[in-house]
Amino acid sequence: MSRPRSSDLRFRATTGFQRYVANPVLRRLPFHTVLETTGRVSGLPRRTPLGGRRVGDSFWLVSEFGERSQYVRNILADPRVRVRIRGRWYSGTAHPLPDDDPVARLRTLPRFNSTGVRALGTNLLTIRVDLDRDRGMTAV
């Protein structure tokens, strides 16, 4: 039996920590950015804390594990999402951008999160969420 590759170990360790430790805490912080997708199997809302930046009518982020990330798999099944930015929810449509340079994109996003994504990520993927204008905005 072959040994797991270091990228697989990093993926399992990081996603386990995020799922059971970091995400439950960060989801509850009122001003932390959260992406809400629809579960591709369950159909239920799935909320993932993450880092990114709003630029005009778009929200940009980089997934550290690309299509292996559960929220990216949910986006591929249903691109309609909501993003909580500074305590307000915005509806939008997510677009994975495999041709975008995720390392260059990370330089334009918040430094703390970008450092973690770059250090832990094994398959970076840029995602752009086109936010709906004047629709779907609600207070938390």
Short mmCIF file of C-alpha atoms in Angstrom, two decimals:
data_model
loop_
_atom_site.label_atom_id
_atom_site.label_comp_id
_atom_site.label_asym_id
_atom_site.label_seq_id
_atom_site.Cartn_x
_atom_site.Cartn_y
_atom_site.Cartn_z
CA MET A 1 0.00 0.00 0.00
CA SER A 2 1.40 3.40 -0.94
CA ARG A 3 1.91 6.24 1.50
CA PRO A 4 -0.32 9.31 1.20
CA ARG A 5 1.27 12.26 -0.56
CA SER A 6 2.12 15.32 1.54
CA SER A 7 -0.53 17.37 -0.32
CA ASP A 8 -3.18 14.78 0.67
CA LEU A 9 -2.05 14.90 4.30
CA ARG A 10 -2.09 18.70 4.26
CA PHE A 11 -5.59 18.66 2.73
CA ARG A 12 -6.95 16.26 5.34
CA ALA A 13 -5.33 18.05 8.28
CA THR A 14 -6.40 21.51 7.12
CA THR A 15 -9.97 20.59 6.22
CA GLY A 16 -10.41 18.64 9.46
CA PHE A 17 -9.22 21.61 11.52
CA GLN A 18 -11.42 24.00 9.55
CA ARG A 19 -14.52 21.80 9.74
CA TYR A 20 -14.40 20.97 13.43
CA VAL A 21 -12.54 23.89 15.04
CA ALA A 22 -12.19 27.10 13.01
CA ASN A 23 -15.41 27.21 10.96
CA PRO A 24 -17.88 26.71 13.85
CA VAL A 25 -16.28 29.65 15.68
CA LEU A 26 -15.77 31.98 12.70
CA ARG A 27 -19.30 31.45 11.35
CA ARG A 28 -20.66 32.98 14.55
CA LEU A 29 -18.55 36.14 14.46
CA PRO A 30 -20.95 38.77 13.11
CA PHE A 31 -18.46 40.63 10.93
CA HIS A 32 -16.47 37.70 9.56
CA THR A 33 -17.01 37.07 5.84
CA VAL A 34 -19.11 33.96 5.17
CA LEU A 35 -20.03 32.27 1.89
CA GLU A 36 -23.37 30.45 1.81
CA THR A 37 -23.83 27.78 -0.85
CA THR A 38 -26.57 25.19 -1.35
CA GLY A 39 -25.48 21.66 -0.50
CA ARG A 40 -25.29 19.68 -3.73
CA VAL A 41 -26.69 16.52 -2.09
CA SER A 42 -28.74 17.80 0.85
CA GLY A 43 -30.08 21.01 -0.72
CA LEU A 44 -29.46 22.71 2.64
CA PRO A 45 -27.61 26.01 3.13
CA ARG A 46 -23.90 25.49 3.85
CA ARG A 47 -21.96 28.38 5.40
CA THR A 48 -18.20 28.63 5.05
CA PRO A 49 -16.14 31.40 6.67
CA LEU A 50 -13.47 32.68 4.31
CA GLY A 51 -11.43 35.67 3.29
CA GLY A 52 -11.83 37.82 0.24
CA ARG A 53 -12.57 41.34 -0.86
CA ARG A 54 -15.45 43.19 -2.42
CA VAL A 55 -14.48 45.21 -5.48
CA GLY A 56 -17.43 47.14 -6.91
CA ASP A 57 -20.26 44.70 -7.58
CA SER A 58 -18.04 41.62 -7.26
CA PHE A 59 -16.59 39.65 -4.37
CA TRP A 60 -13.25 37.91 -5.00
CA LEU A 61 -11.76 34.95 -3.13
CA VAL A 62 -9.25 32.17 -3.68
CA SER A 63 -10.02 28.57 -2.71
CA GLU A 64 -6.97 26.86 -1.24
CA PHE A 65 -7.96 23.40 -2.49
CA GLY A 66 -9.74 24.30 -5.73
CA GLU A 67 -12.41 21.81 -6.78
CA ARG A 68 -11.62 19.60 -3.78
CA SER A 69 -13.19 22.24 -1.50
CA GLN A 70 -16.75 21.34 -0.59
CA TYR A 71 -18.00 24.88 -1.18
CA VAL A 72 -16.48 24.90 -4.68
CA ARG A 73 -18.16 21.57 -5.45
CA ASN A 74 -21.43 23.13 -4.26
CA ILE A 75 -20.85 26.17 -6.50
CA LEU A 76 -20.28 23.91 -9.50
CA ALA A 77 -23.64 22.24 -8.81
CA ASP A 78 -25.48 25.53 -8.13
CA PRO A 79 -23.69 28.86 -8.61
CA ARG A 80 -26.32 30.94 -6.76
CA VAL A 81 -24.77 31.96 -3.42
CA ARG A 82 -24.97 34.52 -0.65
CA VAL A 83 -22.01 36.33 0.89
CA ARG A 84 -22.02 37.98 4.32
CA ILE A 85 -19.76 41.03 4.14
CA ARG A 86 -19.42 43.27 7.20
CA GLY A 87 -22.59 41.86 8.70
CA ARG A 88 -24.83 42.18 5.61
CA TRP A 89 -25.92 39.40 3.27
CA TYR A 90 -25.66 39.83 -0.51
CA SER A 91 -27.01 37.39 -3.08
CA GLY A 92 -24.98 36.65 -6.17
CA THR A 93 -23.68 34.19 -8.73
CA ALA A 94 -20.29 32.53 -8.24
CA HIS A 95 -17.88 31.90 -11.11
CA PRO A 96 -14.78 29.70 -10.74
CA LEU A 97 -12.00 31.26 -12.85
CA PRO A 98 -9.38 28.58 -13.59
CA ASP A 99 -7.56 30.89 -16.04
CA ASP A 100 -7.04 33.64 -13.43
CA ASP A 101 -3.66 33.73 -11.64
CA PRO A 102 -4.62 32.89 -8.02
CA VAL A 103 -1.23 33.87 -6.58
CA ALA A 104 -1.47 37.32 -8.17
CA ARG A 105 -5.10 37.54 -7.01
CA LEU A 106 -4.09 36.75 -3.42
CA ARG A 107 -1.84 39.83 -3.46
CA THR A 108 -4.99 41.97 -3.86
CA LEU A 109 -6.93 40.26 -1.05
CA PRO A 110 -6.62 40.66 2.75
CA ARG A 111 -3.09 39.71 3.78
CA PHE A 112 -3.79 37.49 6.81
CA ASN A 113 -6.13 35.13 4.96
CA SER A 114 -4.04 35.21 1.79
CA THR A 115 -0.94 34.12 3.69
CA GLY A 116 -2.78 31.09 5.08
CA VAL A 117 -4.27 30.16 1.71
CA ARG A 118 -0.86 30.40 0.03
CA ALA A 119 0.88 28.42 2.80
CA LEU A 120 -1.68 25.61 3.12
CA GLY A 121 -3.20 25.48 -0.34
CA THR A 122 -2.32 22.78 -2.82
CA ASN A 123 -4.59 23.68 -5.76
CA LEU A 124 -5.48 27.38 -5.72
CA LEU A 125 -8.57 28.51 -7.63
CA THR A 126 -9.93 32.05 -8.01
CA ILE A 127 -13.67 32.55 -7.52
CA ARG A 128 -15.57 35.72 -8.44
CA VAL A 129 -19.07 36.30 -7.07
CA ASP A 130 -21.10 38.77 -9.11
CA LEU A 131 -23.34 40.42 -6.52
CA ASP A 132 -26.94 41.20 -7.38
CA ARG A 133 -27.71 44.90 -7.42
CA ASP A 134 -30.09 46.08 -4.68
CA ARG A 135 -31.56 42.60 -4.19
CA GLY A 136 -31.11 40.05 -1.47
CA MET A 137 -29.46 42.39 1.01
CA THR A 138 -30.47 41.68 4.57
CA ALA A 139 -29.06 42.49 7.95
CA VAL A 140 -27.69 39.63 10.01
#
